[in-house]
PDB file of C-alpha atoms in Angstrom:
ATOM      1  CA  UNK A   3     133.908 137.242 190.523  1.00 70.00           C
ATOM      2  CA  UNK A   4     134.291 137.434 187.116  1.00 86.00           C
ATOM      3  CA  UNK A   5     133.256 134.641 184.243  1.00 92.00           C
ATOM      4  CA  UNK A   6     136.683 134.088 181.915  1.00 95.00           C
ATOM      5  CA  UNK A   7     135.625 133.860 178.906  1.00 96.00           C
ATOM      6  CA  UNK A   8     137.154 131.913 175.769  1.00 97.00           C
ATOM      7  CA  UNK A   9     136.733 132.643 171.692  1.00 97.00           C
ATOM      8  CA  UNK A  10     137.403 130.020 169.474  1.00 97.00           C
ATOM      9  CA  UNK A  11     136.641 131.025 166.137  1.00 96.00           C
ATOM     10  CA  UNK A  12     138.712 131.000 162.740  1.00 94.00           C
ATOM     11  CA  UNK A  13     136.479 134.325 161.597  1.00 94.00           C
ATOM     12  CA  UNK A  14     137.754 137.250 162.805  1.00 95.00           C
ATOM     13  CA  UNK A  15     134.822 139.322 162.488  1.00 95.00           C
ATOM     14  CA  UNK A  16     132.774 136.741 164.624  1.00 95.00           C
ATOM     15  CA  UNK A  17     135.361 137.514 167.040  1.00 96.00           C
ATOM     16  CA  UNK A  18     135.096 140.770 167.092  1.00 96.00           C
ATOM     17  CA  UNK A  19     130.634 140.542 167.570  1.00 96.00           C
ATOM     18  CA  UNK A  20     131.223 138.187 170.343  1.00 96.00           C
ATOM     19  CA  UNK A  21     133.745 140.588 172.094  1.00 95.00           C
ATOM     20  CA  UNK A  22     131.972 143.807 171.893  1.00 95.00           C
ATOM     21  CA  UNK A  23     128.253 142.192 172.745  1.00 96.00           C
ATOM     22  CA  UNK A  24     130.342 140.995 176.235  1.00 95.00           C
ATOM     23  CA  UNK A  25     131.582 144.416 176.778  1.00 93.00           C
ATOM     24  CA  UNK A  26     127.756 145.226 177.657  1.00 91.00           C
ATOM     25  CA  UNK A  27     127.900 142.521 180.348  1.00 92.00           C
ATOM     26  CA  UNK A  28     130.676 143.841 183.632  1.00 87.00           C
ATOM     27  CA  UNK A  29     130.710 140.196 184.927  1.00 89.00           C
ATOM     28  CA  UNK A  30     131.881 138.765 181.987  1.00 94.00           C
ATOM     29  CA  UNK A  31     135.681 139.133 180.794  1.00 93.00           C
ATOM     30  CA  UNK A  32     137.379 137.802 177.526  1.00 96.00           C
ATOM     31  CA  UNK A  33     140.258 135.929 178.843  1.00 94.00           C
ATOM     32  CA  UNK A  34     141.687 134.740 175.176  1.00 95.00           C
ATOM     33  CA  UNK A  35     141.229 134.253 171.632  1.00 96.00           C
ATOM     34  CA  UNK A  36     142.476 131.459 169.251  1.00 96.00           C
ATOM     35  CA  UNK A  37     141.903 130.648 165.915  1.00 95.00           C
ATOM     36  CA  UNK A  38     141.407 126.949 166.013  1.00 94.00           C
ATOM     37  CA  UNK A  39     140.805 124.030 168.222  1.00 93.00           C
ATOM     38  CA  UNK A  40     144.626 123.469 168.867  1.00 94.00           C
ATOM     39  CA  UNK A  41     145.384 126.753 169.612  1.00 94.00           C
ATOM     40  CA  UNK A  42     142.462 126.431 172.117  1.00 94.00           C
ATOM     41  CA  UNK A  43     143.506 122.972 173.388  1.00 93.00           C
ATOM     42  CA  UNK A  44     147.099 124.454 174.080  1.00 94.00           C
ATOM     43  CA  UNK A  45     145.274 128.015 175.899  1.00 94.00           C
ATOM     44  CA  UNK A  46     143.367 125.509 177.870  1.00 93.00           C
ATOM     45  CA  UNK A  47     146.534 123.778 179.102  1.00 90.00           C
ATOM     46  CA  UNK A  48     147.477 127.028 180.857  1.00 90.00           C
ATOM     47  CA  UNK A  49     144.507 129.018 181.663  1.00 92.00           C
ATOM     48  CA  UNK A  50     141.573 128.325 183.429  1.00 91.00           C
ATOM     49  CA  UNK A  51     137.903 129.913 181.856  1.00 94.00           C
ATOM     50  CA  UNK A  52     134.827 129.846 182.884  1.00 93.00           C
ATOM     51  CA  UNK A  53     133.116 129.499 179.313  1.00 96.00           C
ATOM     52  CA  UNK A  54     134.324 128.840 176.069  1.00 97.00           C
ATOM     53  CA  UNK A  55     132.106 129.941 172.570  1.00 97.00           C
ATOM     54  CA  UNK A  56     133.091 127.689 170.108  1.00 97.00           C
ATOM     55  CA  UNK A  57     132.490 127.753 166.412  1.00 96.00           C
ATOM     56  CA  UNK A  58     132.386 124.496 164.529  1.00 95.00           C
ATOM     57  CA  UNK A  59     133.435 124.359 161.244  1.00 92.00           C
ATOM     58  CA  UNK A  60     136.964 125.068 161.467  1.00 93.00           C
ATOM     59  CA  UNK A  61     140.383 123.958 159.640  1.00 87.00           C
ATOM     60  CA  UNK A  62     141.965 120.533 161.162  1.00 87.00           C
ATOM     61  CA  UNK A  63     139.660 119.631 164.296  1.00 92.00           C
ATOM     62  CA  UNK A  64     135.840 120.509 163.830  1.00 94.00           C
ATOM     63  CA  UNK A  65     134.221 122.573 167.401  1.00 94.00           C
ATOM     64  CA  UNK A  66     132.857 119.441 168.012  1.00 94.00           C
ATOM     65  CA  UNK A  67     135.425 116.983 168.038  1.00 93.00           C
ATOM     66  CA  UNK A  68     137.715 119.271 169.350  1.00 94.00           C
ATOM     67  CA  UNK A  69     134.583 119.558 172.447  1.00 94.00           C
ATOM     68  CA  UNK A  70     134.828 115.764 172.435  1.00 92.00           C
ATOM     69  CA  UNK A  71     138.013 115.184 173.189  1.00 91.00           C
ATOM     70  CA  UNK A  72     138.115 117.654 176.518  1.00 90.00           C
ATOM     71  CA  UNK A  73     138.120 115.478 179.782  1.00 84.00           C
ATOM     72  CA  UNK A  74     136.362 118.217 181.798  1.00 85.00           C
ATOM     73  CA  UNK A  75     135.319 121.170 179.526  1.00 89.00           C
ATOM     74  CA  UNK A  76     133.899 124.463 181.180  1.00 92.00           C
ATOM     75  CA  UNK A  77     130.484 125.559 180.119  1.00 93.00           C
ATOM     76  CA  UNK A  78     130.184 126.048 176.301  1.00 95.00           C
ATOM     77  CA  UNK A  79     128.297 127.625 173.946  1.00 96.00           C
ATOM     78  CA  UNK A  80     128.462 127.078 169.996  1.00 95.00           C
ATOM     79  CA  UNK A  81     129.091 129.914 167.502  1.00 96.00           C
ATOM     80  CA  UNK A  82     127.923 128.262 164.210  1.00 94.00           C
ATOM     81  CA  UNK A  83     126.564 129.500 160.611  1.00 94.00           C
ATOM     82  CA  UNK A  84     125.330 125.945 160.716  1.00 91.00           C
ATOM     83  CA  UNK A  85     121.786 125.054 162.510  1.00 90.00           C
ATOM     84  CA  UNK A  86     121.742 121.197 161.818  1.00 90.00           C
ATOM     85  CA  UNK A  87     124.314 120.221 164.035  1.00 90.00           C
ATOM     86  CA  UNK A  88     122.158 121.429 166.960  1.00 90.00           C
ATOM     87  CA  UNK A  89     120.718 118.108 168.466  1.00 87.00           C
ATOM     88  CA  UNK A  90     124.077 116.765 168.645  1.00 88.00           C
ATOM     89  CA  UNK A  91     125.862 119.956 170.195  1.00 89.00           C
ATOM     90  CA  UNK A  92     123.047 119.723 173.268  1.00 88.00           C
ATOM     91  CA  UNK A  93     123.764 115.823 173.367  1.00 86.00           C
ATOM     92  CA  UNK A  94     127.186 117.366 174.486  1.00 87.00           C
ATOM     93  CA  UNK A  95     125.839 119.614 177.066  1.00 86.00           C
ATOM     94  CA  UNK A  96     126.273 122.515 175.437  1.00 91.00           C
ATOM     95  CA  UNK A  97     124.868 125.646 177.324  1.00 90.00           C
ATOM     96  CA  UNK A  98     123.203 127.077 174.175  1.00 92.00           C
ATOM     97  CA  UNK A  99     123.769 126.855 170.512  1.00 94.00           C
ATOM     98  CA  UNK A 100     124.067 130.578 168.607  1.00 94.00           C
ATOM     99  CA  UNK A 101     123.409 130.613 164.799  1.00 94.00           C
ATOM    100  CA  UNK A 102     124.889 133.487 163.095  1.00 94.00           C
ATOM    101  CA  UNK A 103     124.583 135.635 162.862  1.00 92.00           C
ATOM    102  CA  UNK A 104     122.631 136.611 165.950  1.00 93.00           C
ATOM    103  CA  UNK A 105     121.777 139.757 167.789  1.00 93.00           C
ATOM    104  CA  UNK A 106     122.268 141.224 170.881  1.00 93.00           C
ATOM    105  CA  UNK A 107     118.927 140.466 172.525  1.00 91.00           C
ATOM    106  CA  UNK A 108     119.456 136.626 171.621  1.00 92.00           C
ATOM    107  CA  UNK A 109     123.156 137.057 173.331  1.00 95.00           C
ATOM    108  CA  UNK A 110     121.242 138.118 176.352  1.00 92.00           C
ATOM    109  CA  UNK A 111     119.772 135.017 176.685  1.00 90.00           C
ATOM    110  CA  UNK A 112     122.901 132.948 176.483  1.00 93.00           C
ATOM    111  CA  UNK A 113     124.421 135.382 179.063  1.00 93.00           C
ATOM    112  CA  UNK A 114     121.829 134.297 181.586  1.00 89.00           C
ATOM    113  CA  UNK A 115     121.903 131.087 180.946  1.00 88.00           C
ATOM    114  CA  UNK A 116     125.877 131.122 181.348  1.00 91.00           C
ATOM    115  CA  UNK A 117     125.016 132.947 184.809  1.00 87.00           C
ATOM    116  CA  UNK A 118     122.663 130.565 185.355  1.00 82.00           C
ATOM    117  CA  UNK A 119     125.088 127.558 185.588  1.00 81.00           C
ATOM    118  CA  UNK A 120     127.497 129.705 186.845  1.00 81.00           C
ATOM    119  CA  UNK A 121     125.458 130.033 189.948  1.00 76.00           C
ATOM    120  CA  UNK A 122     124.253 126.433 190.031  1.00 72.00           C
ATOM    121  CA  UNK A 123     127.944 125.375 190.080  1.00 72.00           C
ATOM    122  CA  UNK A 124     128.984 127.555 192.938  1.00 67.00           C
ATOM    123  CA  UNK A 125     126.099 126.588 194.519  1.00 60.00           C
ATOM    124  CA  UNK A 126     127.393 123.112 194.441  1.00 57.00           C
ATOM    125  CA  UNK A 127     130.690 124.062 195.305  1.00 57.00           C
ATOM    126  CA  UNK A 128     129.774 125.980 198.343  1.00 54.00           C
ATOM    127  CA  UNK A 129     127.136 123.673 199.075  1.00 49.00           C
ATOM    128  CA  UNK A 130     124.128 126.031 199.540  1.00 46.00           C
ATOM    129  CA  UNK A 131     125.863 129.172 200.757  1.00 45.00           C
ATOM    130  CA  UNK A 132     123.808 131.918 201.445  1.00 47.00           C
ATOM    131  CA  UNK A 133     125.782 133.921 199.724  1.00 44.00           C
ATOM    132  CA  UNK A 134     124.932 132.918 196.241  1.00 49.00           C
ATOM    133  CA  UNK A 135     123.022 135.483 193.692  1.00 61.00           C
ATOM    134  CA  UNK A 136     119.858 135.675 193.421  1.00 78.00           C
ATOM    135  CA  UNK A 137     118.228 133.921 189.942  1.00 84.00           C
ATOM    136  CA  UNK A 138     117.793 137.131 187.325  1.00 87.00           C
ATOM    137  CA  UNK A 139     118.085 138.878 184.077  1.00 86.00           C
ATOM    138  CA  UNK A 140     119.631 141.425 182.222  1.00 86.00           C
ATOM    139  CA  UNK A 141     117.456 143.650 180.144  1.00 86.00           C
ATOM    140  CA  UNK A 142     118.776 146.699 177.924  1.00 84.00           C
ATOM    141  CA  UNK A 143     117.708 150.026 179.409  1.00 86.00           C
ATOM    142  CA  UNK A 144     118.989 153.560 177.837  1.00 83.00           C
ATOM    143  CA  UNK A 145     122.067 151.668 176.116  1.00 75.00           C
ATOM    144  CA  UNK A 146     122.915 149.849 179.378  1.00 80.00           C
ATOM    145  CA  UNK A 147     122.208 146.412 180.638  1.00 82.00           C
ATOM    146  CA  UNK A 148     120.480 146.597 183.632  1.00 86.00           C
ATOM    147  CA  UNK A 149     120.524 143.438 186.043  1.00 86.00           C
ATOM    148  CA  UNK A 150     117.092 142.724 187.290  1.00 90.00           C
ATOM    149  CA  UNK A 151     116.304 140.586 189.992  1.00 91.00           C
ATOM    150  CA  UNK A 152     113.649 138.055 189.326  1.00 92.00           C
ATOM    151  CA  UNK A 153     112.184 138.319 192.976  1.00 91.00           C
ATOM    152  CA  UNK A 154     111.816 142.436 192.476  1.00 93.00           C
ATOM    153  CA  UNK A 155     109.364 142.176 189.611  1.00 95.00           C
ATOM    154  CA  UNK A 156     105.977 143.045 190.159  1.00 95.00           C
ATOM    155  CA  UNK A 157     104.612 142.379 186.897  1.00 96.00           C
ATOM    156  CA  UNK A 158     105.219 143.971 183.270  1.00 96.00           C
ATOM    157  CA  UNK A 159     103.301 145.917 180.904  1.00 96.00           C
ATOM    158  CA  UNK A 160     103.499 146.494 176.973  1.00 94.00           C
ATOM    159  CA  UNK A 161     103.245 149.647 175.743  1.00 92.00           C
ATOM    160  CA  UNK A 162     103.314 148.654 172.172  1.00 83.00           C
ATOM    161  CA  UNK A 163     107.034 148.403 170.753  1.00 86.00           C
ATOM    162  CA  UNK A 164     108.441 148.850 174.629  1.00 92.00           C
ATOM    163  CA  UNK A 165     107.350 147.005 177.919  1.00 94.00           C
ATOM    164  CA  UNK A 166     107.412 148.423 181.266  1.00 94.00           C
ATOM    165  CA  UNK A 167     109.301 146.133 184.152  1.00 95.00           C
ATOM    166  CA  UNK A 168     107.784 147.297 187.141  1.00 95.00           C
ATOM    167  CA  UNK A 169     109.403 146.202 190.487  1.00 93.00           C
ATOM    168  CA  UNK A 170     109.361 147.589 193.914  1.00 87.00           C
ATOM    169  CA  UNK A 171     111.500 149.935 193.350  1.00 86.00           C
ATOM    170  CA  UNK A 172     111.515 151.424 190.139  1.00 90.00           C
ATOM    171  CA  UNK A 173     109.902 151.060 186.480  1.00 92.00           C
ATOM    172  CA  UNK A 174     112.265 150.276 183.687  1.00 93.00           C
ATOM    173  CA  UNK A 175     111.228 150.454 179.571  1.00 93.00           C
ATOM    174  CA  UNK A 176     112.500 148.343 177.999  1.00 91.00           C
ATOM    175  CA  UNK A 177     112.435 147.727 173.864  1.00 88.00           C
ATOM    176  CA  UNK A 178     110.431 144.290 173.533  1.00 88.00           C
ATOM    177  CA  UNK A 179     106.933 142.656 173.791  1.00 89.00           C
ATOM    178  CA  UNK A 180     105.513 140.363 176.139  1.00 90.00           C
ATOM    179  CA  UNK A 181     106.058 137.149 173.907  1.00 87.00           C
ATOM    180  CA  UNK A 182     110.267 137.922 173.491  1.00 85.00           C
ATOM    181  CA  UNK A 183     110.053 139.022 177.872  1.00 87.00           C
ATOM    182  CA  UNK A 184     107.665 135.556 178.051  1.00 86.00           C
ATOM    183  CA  UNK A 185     110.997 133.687 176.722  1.00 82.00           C
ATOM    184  CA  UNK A 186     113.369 135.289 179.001  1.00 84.00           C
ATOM    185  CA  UNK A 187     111.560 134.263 182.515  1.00 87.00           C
ATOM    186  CA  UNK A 188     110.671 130.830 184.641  1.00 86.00           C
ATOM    187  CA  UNK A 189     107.242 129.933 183.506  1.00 82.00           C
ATOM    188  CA  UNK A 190     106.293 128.797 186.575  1.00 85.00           C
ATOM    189  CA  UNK A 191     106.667 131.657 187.861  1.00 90.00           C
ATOM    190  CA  UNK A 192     105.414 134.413 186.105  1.00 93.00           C
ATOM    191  CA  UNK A 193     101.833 133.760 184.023  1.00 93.00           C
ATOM    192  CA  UNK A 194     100.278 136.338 181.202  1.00 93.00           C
ATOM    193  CA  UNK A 195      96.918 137.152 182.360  1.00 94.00           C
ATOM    194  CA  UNK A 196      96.035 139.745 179.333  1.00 94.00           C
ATOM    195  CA  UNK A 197      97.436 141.021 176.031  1.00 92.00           C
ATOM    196  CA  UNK A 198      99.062 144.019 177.879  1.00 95.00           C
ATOM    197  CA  UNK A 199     100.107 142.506 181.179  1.00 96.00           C
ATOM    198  CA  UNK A 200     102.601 139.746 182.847  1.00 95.00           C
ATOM    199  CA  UNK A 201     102.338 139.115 186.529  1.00 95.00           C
ATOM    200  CA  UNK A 202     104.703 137.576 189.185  1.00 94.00           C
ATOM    201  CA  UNK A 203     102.708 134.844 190.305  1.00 92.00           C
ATOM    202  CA  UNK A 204     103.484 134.922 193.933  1.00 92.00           C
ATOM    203  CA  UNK A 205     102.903 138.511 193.748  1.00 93.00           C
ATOM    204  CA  UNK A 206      98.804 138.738 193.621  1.00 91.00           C
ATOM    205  CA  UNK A 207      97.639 140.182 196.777  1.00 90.00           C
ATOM    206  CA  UNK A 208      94.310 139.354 195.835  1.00 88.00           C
ATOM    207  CA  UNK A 209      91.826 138.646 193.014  1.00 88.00           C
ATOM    208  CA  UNK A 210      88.833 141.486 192.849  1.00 86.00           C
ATOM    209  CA  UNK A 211      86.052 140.155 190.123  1.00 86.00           C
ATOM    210  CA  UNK A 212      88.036 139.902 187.000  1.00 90.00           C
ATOM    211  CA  UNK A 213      91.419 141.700 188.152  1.00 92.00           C
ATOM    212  CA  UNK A 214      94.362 140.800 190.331  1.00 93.00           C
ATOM    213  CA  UNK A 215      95.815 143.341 192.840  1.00 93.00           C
ATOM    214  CA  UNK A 216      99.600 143.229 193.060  1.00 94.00           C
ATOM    215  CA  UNK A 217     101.295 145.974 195.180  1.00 88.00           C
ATOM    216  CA  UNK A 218      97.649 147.999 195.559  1.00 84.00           C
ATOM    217  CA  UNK A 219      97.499 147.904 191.723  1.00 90.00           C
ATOM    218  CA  UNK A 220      94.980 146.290 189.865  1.00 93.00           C
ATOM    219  CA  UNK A 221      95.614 145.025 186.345  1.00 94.00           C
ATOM    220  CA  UNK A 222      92.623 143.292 184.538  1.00 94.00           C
ATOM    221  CA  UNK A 223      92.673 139.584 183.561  1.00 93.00           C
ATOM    222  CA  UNK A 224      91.974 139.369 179.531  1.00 93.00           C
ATOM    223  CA  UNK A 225      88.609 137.389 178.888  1.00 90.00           C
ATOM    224  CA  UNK A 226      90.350 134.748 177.342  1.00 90.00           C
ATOM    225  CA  UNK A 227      92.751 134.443 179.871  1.00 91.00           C
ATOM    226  CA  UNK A 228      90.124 134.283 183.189  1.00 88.00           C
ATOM    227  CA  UNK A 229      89.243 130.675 183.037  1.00 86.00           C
ATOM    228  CA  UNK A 230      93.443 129.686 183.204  1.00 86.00           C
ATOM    229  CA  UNK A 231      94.437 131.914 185.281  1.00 88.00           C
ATOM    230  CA  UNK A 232      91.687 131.547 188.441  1.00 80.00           C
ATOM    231  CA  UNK A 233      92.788 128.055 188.184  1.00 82.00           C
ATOM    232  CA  UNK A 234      96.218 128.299 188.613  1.00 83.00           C
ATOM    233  CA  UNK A 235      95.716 131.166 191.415  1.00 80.00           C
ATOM    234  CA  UNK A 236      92.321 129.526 193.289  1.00 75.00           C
ATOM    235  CA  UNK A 237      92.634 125.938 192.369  1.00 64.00           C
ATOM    236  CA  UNK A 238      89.486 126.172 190.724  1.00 51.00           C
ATOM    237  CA  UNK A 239      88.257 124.484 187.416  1.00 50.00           C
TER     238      UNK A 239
END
């Protein structure tokens, strides 16, 4: 199904970025636009969404208060020039807070976290259906964004400017490094174990001298990474 999505902004342009960065994303859909908090108030009345992104400093009724004064708001995720307002936007239960202007690979972190909930909450509503999707991410591969389930990777590999996301199935190269890939997983469940490798934890086959073997490949463990990582895999200090 798709996640209805609402813009409240009193910028255009912002508008505009939001709409075109969900264009990249085929389960999300823009399901309206206003241009202030009452205008959003009144589209709420009649429509149901999914998420709203909300800018905050707008004519008549701040994001905020506006926020405030919904009995049962959907997921939401500020829009805002303005960074100190953060601690109290998350005090709201705000999904995520986006300071403009931001780019597309910060969006795609937002999207999964919207997908995130998204799940949780039909989890809940379905009370543990097996039917659910599985936990993943979307990662921009030759101009499209490619969803990758979390369970399919093997481990990934930097290859300077790019990193390779190797799964079962298939290796995709993707333009990052290791520490902006590090941000997008679960840490508990994928560890770096050199400057050139990531690794699926509950992937390792075995552990051969100072290298791990994950799907009959072995990928070394960095010196200054040997001492953590046997730990965490052998229960060793």
């Amino acid at each position: 199904m798709k996640i209805n999505c609402l813009i409240i902004d009193d910028e255009p342009l912002a508008i505009n970025v939001i709409k075109n960065f969900l264009v990249n994303f085929k389960n999300f859909e823009v399901a309206g636009t206003c241009k202030d908090a009452v205008e959003g108030f009144n589209f709420l009345s009649n429509h149901e969404v999914d998420v709203i992104f909300l800018d905050i400093n707008m004519p008549t009724i701040s994001g905020l208060d506006f926020l405030r004064s919904l009995q049962n708001p959907p997921a939401v995720v500020i829009t805002t020039a303005y960074r100190e307002y953060a601690v109290e936007s998350f005090e709201l239960d705000v999904i995520d807070y986006l300071v403009k202007p931001f780019s597309l690979q910060r969006f795609m972190k937002t999207i999964n976290r919207i997908e995130q909930r998204h799940a949780e909450k039909e989890s809940n509503e379905s009370n543990g259906s097996e039917d659910n999707e599985k936990a993943h991410v979307f990662f921009k591969i030759d101009k499209k964004m490619i969803k990758v389930y979390l369970d399919d990777i093997l481990y990934i590999e930097s290859l300077k400017d790019y990193v390779r996301i190797k799964t079962y199935d298939e290796s995709l190269i993707n333009h990052n490094n290791l520490v902006g890939i590090t941000e997008l997983l679960p840490a508990n469940d994928f560890v770096r174990i050199h400057r050139s490798y990531i690794i699926a934890i509950n992937k390792v086959k075995a552990i051969d001298g100072n290298q791990v073997e994950i799907a009959d490949k072995l990928l070394p463990i960095g010196r200054n990474y040997q001492k953590d990582i046997k730990n965490l895999l052998l229960g060793t200090e």
